[in-house]
Amino acid sequence: MSNKQVHFPTDSMEEHTFSYHTPVLLRESMELLITNPKGVYIDGTMGGGGHTREILRHLSSEGRLFSFDQDSDAAENAPHDDRFTFVASNFRYLPFWMDFYQVEKVDGILADLGVSSHHFDTPERGFSFRFEDAPLDMRMNRNATLSAQEILASYSREELERIFRNYGELTDAARIANCIESRRSERMITTSKDLVEAVAPLLPRQPQQRHRKLSRLFQALRIEVNDELGALRDFLSSSIEQLAVGG
């Protein structure tokens, strides 16, 4: 995925710049997704709005699109279109919102999974170890209570080992958990720099390997903070029930 900035024209033809990745395989996605231009569609991960705007381009005046995103930043990218509804929610709650909007079935559902460059490039969100003073937040929904900092402060050594092993596939997960437990007994781990320093004895010297290990470490925390796998399971199971025949 590219990290270049994307310029989307608004209805007034002014340009806004969004630091979200450019959607890949866009044409192919639309060919498979849009089976009925008059139908109802779901974009489960609106983000910068690339897929949302492309779906709208393929719909007739009778079509409808509901785009979900739990990140409040995404609302700034919502297009002004009578056929469009932005849902400020995690896509795992799809059934609730379809019932709320009195939608019985939808003709297609799309989700572009993963973290956008916008999150990695915004220091205060805490998703990247590139920014030393960044707070260890990692919440997609900033109204949620559980942050990476809270996990590092309150999870037991066994719980930390579990998330690093299961979500980061780190073979030395137990040693990482031990390093964190040792560090937090001295002072709180609140920034990216604090966490990197806590696990420094276990980091490879080779830059590429060091980067890979830190990426997996931060990934594991992010997945736990946002319950990403649980949300995906809920979304996939409910999506099947929401789809119309042929969708």
GROMACS .gro file of C-alpha atoms in nm:
model
  247
    1MET     CA    1   0.000   0.000   0.000
    2SER     CA    2   0.124   0.344  -0.089
    3ASN     CA    3   0.167   0.616   0.170
    4LYS     CA    4   0.139   0.904  -0.073
    5GLN     CA    5  -0.113   1.175   0.003
    6VAL     CA    6  -0.446   1.155  -0.172
    7HIS     CA    7  -0.635   1.458  -0.303
    8PHE     CA    8  -1.012   1.415  -0.322
    9PRO     CA    9  -1.231   1.682  -0.480
   10THR     CA   10  -1.524   1.791  -0.267
   11ASP     CA   11  -1.861   1.884  -0.409
   12SER     CA   12  -1.748   2.247  -0.420
   13MET     CA   13  -1.443   2.134  -0.623
   14GLU     CA   14  -1.204   2.251  -0.350
   15GLU     CA   15  -0.924   2.008  -0.270
   16HIS     CA   16  -0.865   1.854   0.070
   17THR     CA   17  -0.550   1.655   0.147
   18PHE     CA   18  -0.568   1.335   0.346
   19SER     CA   19  -0.268   1.134   0.462
   20TYR     CA   20  -0.437   0.801   0.399
   21HIS     CA   21  -0.307   0.529   0.172
   22THR     CA   22  -0.428   0.504  -0.184
   23PRO     CA   23  -0.674   0.213  -0.226
   24VAL     CA   24  -0.524  -0.068  -0.431
   25LEU     CA   25  -0.709  -0.287  -0.684
   26LEU     CA   26  -0.982  -0.023  -0.686
   27ARG     CA   27  -1.123  -0.103  -1.031
   28GLU     CA   28  -1.120  -0.477  -0.963
   29SER     CA   29  -1.291  -0.426  -0.627
   30MET     CA   30  -1.573  -0.227  -0.785
   31GLU     CA   31  -1.624  -0.483  -1.061
   32LEU     CA   32  -1.681  -0.754  -0.802
   33LEU     CA   33  -1.869  -0.542  -0.549
   34ILE     CA   34  -2.128  -0.351  -0.752
   35THR     CA   35  -2.384  -0.602  -0.876
   36ASN     CA   36  -2.680  -0.363  -0.863
   37PRO     CA   37  -2.626   0.014  -0.908
   38LYS     CA   38  -2.962   0.074  -0.738
   39GLY     CA   39  -2.867  -0.136  -0.437
   40VAL     CA   40  -2.751  -0.079  -0.081
   41TYR     CA   41  -2.380  -0.112  -0.001
   42ILE     CA   42  -2.152  -0.110   0.301
   43ASP     CA   43  -1.799   0.026   0.329
   44GLY     CA   44  -1.687  -0.118   0.661
   45THR     CA   45  -1.370   0.090   0.685
   46MET     CA   46  -1.412   0.437   0.540
   47GLY     CA   47  -1.078   0.588   0.645
   48GLY     CA   48  -0.975   0.845   0.386
   49GLY     CA   49  -1.287   0.779   0.181
   50GLY     CA   50  -1.121   0.635  -0.129
   51HIS     CA   51  -1.346   0.329  -0.157
   52THR     CA   52  -1.650   0.525  -0.039
   53ARG     CA   53  -1.620   0.780  -0.317
   54GLU     CA   54  -1.556   0.515  -0.578
   55ILE     CA   55  -1.863   0.316  -0.471
   56LEU     CA   56  -2.076   0.630  -0.497
   57ARG     CA   57  -1.948   0.688  -0.850
   58HIS     CA   58  -2.082   0.346  -0.947
   59LEU     CA   59  -2.426   0.385  -0.788
   60SER     CA   60  -2.735   0.525  -0.953
   61SER     CA   61  -2.940   0.800  -0.793
   62GLU     CA   62  -3.142   0.526  -0.620
   63GLY     CA   63  -2.843   0.354  -0.462
   64ARG     CA   64  -2.741   0.389  -0.097
   65LEU     CA   65  -2.409   0.360   0.081
   66PHE     CA   66  -2.336   0.328   0.453
   67SER     CA   67  -1.971   0.378   0.548
   68PHE     CA   68  -1.846   0.275   0.892
   69ASP     CA   69  -1.545   0.398   1.086
   70GLN     CA   70  -1.488   0.409   1.461
   71ASP     CA   71  -1.213   0.669   1.420
   72SER     CA   72  -1.355   1.020   1.453
   73ASP     CA   73  -1.088   1.150   1.212
   74ALA     CA   74  -1.262   0.966   0.928
   75ALA     CA   75  -1.572   1.185   0.960
   76GLU     CA   76  -1.372   1.472   0.810
   77ASN     CA   77  -1.346   1.272   0.487
   78ALA     CA   78  -1.717   1.197   0.452
   79PRO     CA   79  -1.856   1.309   0.115
   80HIS     CA   80  -2.164   1.530   0.090
   81ASP     CA   81  -2.404   1.307  -0.097
   82ASP     CA   82  -2.773   1.233  -0.037
   83ARG     CA   83  -2.708   0.865  -0.108
   84PHE     CA   84  -2.445   0.844   0.164
   85THR     CA   85  -2.459   0.788   0.542
   86PHE     CA   86  -2.153   0.793   0.767
   87VAL     CA   87  -2.180   0.560   1.067
   88ALA     CA   88  -1.938   0.650   1.348
   89SER     CA   89  -1.905   0.297   1.476
   90ASN     CA   90  -1.699  -0.021   1.463
   91PHE     CA   91  -1.809  -0.246   1.179
   92ARG     CA   92  -1.871  -0.526   1.429
   93TYR     CA   93  -2.202  -0.352   1.510
   94LEU     CA   94  -2.330  -0.377   1.153
   95PRO     CA   95  -2.656  -0.560   1.246
   96PHE     CA   96  -2.753  -0.295   1.501
   97TRP     CA   97  -2.707  -0.009   1.256
   98MET     CA   98  -2.883  -0.183   0.970
   99ASP     CA   99  -3.179  -0.235   1.201
  100PHE     CA  100  -3.154   0.129   1.313
  101TYR     CA  101  -3.169   0.252   0.952
  102GLN     CA  102  -3.436  -0.007   0.865
  103VAL     CA  103  -3.223  -0.183   0.605
  104GLU     CA  104  -3.320  -0.548   0.566
  105LYS     CA  105  -3.053  -0.667   0.322
  106VAL     CA  106  -2.752  -0.517   0.145
  107ASP     CA  107  -2.614  -0.592  -0.200
  108GLY     CA  108  -2.246  -0.574  -0.119
  109ILE     CA  109  -2.000  -0.526   0.167
  110LEU     CA  110  -1.640  -0.410   0.144
  111ALA     CA  111  -1.375  -0.378   0.414
  112ASP     CA  112  -1.014  -0.266   0.366
  113LEU     CA  113  -0.854  -0.420   0.673
  114GLY     CA  114  -0.546  -0.296   0.854
  115VAL     CA  115  -0.407   0.034   0.974
  116SER     CA  116  -0.381   0.333   0.742
  117SER     CA  117  -0.073   0.546   0.692
  118HIS     CA  118  -0.271   0.825   0.859
  119HIS     CA  119  -0.252   0.640   1.189
  120PHE     CA  120   0.117   0.557   1.158
  121ASP     CA  121   0.202   0.915   1.058
  122THR     CA  122   0.012   1.086   1.341
  123PRO     CA  123   0.242   1.084   1.648
  124GLU     CA  124  -0.026   1.152   1.908
  125ARG     CA  125  -0.213   0.835   1.808
  126GLY     CA  126   0.080   0.624   1.929
  127PHE     CA  127   0.072   0.356   1.658
  128SER     CA  128   0.437   0.388   1.553
  129PHE     CA  129   0.771   0.355   1.729
  130ARG     CA  130   0.916   0.615   1.489
  131PHE     CA  131   0.811   0.895   1.724
  132GLU     CA  132   0.996   0.863   2.055
  133ASP     CA  133   0.774   1.092   2.259
  134ALA     CA  134   0.447   0.956   2.121
  135PRO     CA  135   0.202   0.845   2.391
  136LEU     CA  136   0.126   0.474   2.391
  137ASP     CA  137  -0.238   0.510   2.294
  138MET     CA  138  -0.323   0.301   1.983
  139ARG     CA  139  -0.701   0.337   2.020
  140MET     CA  140  -0.889   0.344   1.691
  141ASN     CA  141  -1.190   0.470   1.886
  142ARG     CA  142  -1.059   0.747   2.107
  143ASN     CA  143  -1.365   0.717   2.331
  144ALA     CA  144  -1.258   0.365   2.429
  145THR     CA  145  -1.104   0.322   2.773
  146LEU     CA  146  -0.831   0.065   2.702
  147SER     CA  147  -0.504   0.204   2.565
  148ALA     CA  148  -0.165   0.045   2.508
  149GLN     CA  149  -0.036   0.234   2.812
  150GLU     CA  150  -0.310   0.080   3.026
  151ILE     CA  151  -0.224  -0.269   2.900
  152LEU     CA  152   0.144  -0.226   2.980
  153ALA     CA  153   0.058  -0.097   3.327
  154SER     CA  154  -0.211  -0.343   3.431
  155TYR     CA  155  -0.178  -0.672   3.241
  156SER     CA  156  -0.007  -0.958   3.421
  157ARG     CA  157   0.317  -1.100   3.287
  158GLU     CA  158   0.124  -1.402   3.158
  159GLU     CA  159  -0.129  -1.183   2.978
  160LEU     CA  160   0.148  -0.979   2.815
  161GLU     CA  161   0.319  -1.297   2.701
  162ARG     CA  162  -0.008  -1.417   2.548
  163ILE     CA  163  -0.065  -1.110   2.333
  164PHE     CA  164   0.298  -1.089   2.216
  165ARG     CA  165   0.297  -1.457   2.124
  166ASN     CA  166  -0.049  -1.473   1.966
  167TYR     CA  167  -0.070  -1.133   1.798
  168GLY     CA  168   0.297  -1.059   1.730
  169GLU     CA  169   0.420  -1.416   1.673
  170LEU     CA  170   0.721  -1.331   1.886
  171THR     CA  171   0.907  -1.644   1.994
  172ASP     CA  172   1.062  -1.467   2.293
  173ALA     CA  173   0.728  -1.334   2.416
  174ALA     CA  174   0.798  -1.451   2.772
  175ARG     CA  175   1.128  -1.263   2.784
  176ILE     CA  176   0.962  -0.950   2.644
  177ALA     CA  177   0.694  -0.971   2.913
  178ASN     CA  178   0.965  -1.009   3.177
  179CYS     CA  179   1.147  -0.698   3.050
  180ILE     CA  180   0.826  -0.496   3.064
  181GLU     CA  181   0.742  -0.620   3.412
  182SER     CA  182   1.090  -0.527   3.531
  183ARG     CA  183   1.076  -0.181   3.375
  184ARG     CA  184   0.730  -0.090   3.505
  185SER     CA  185   0.833  -0.182   3.859
  186GLU     CA  186   1.071   0.116   3.836
  187ARG     CA  187   0.853   0.362   3.645
  188MET     CA  188   0.554   0.373   3.413
  189ILE     CA  189   0.586   0.294   3.044
  190THR     CA  190   0.399   0.580   2.879
  191THR     CA  191   0.576   0.660   2.549
  192SER     CA  192   0.711   0.474   2.250
  193LYS     CA  193   1.063   0.547   2.370
  194ASP     CA  194   0.985   0.397   2.712
  195LEU     CA  195   0.868   0.074   2.553
  196VAL     CA  196   1.163   0.048   2.314
  197GLU     CA  197   1.403   0.105   2.603
  198ALA     CA  198   1.226  -0.158   2.813
  199VAL     CA  199   1.283  -0.430   2.552
  200ALA     CA  200   1.618  -0.296   2.427
  201PRO     CA  201   1.820  -0.596   2.558
  202LEU     CA  202   1.617  -0.824   2.329
  203LEU     CA  203   1.637  -0.615   2.011
  204PRO     CA  204   1.861  -0.729   1.723
  205ARG     CA  205   2.145  -0.497   1.625
  206GLN     CA  206   2.073  -0.533   1.255
  207PRO     CA  207   1.838  -0.241   1.167
  208GLN     CA  208   1.600  -0.440   0.947
  209GLN     CA  209   1.556  -0.716   1.204
  210ARG     CA  210   1.520  -0.458   1.481
  211HIS     CA  211   1.248  -0.281   1.283
  212ARG     CA  212   1.066  -0.608   1.218
  213LYS     CA  213   1.065  -0.704   1.584
  214LEU     CA  214   0.942  -0.366   1.702
  215SER     CA  215   0.673  -0.370   1.433
  216ARG     CA  216   0.543  -0.702   1.564
  217LEU     CA  217   0.556  -0.579   1.922
  218PHE     CA  218   0.352  -0.268   1.843
  219GLN     CA  219   0.117  -0.472   1.622
  220ALA     CA  220   0.041  -0.709   1.909
  221LEU     CA  221  -0.049  -0.421   2.139
  222ARG     CA  222  -0.265  -0.254   1.874
  223ILE     CA  223  -0.461  -0.573   1.808
  224GLU     CA  224  -0.526  -0.617   2.180
  225VAL     CA  225  -0.622  -0.253   2.236
  226ASN     CA  226  -0.882  -0.260   1.959
  227ASP     CA  227  -0.991  -0.626   1.987
  228GLU     CA  228  -0.930  -0.643   1.613
  229LEU     CA  229  -0.973  -1.018   1.573
  230GLY     CA  230  -1.289  -1.026   1.782
  231ALA     CA  231  -1.434  -0.737   1.583
  232LEU     CA  232  -1.348  -0.909   1.256
  233ARG     CA  233  -1.513  -1.234   1.366
  234ASP     CA  234  -1.831  -1.047   1.459
  235PHE     CA  235  -1.827  -0.854   1.132
  236LEU     CA  236  -1.776  -1.159   0.911
  237SER     CA  237  -2.045  -1.365   1.080
  238SER     CA  238  -2.302  -1.085   1.064
  239SER     CA  239  -2.211  -0.986   0.708
  240ILE     CA  240  -2.329  -1.319   0.571
  241GLU     CA  241  -2.669  -1.267   0.732
  242GLN     CA  242  -2.696  -0.911   0.601
  243LEU     CA  243  -2.622  -0.993   0.236
  244ALA     CA  244  -2.903  -1.025  -0.014
  245VAL     CA  245  -2.913  -1.321  -0.251
  246GLY     CA  246  -2.648  -1.265  -0.516
  247GLY     CA  247  -2.465  -1.007  -0.303
   0.00000   0.00000   0.00000
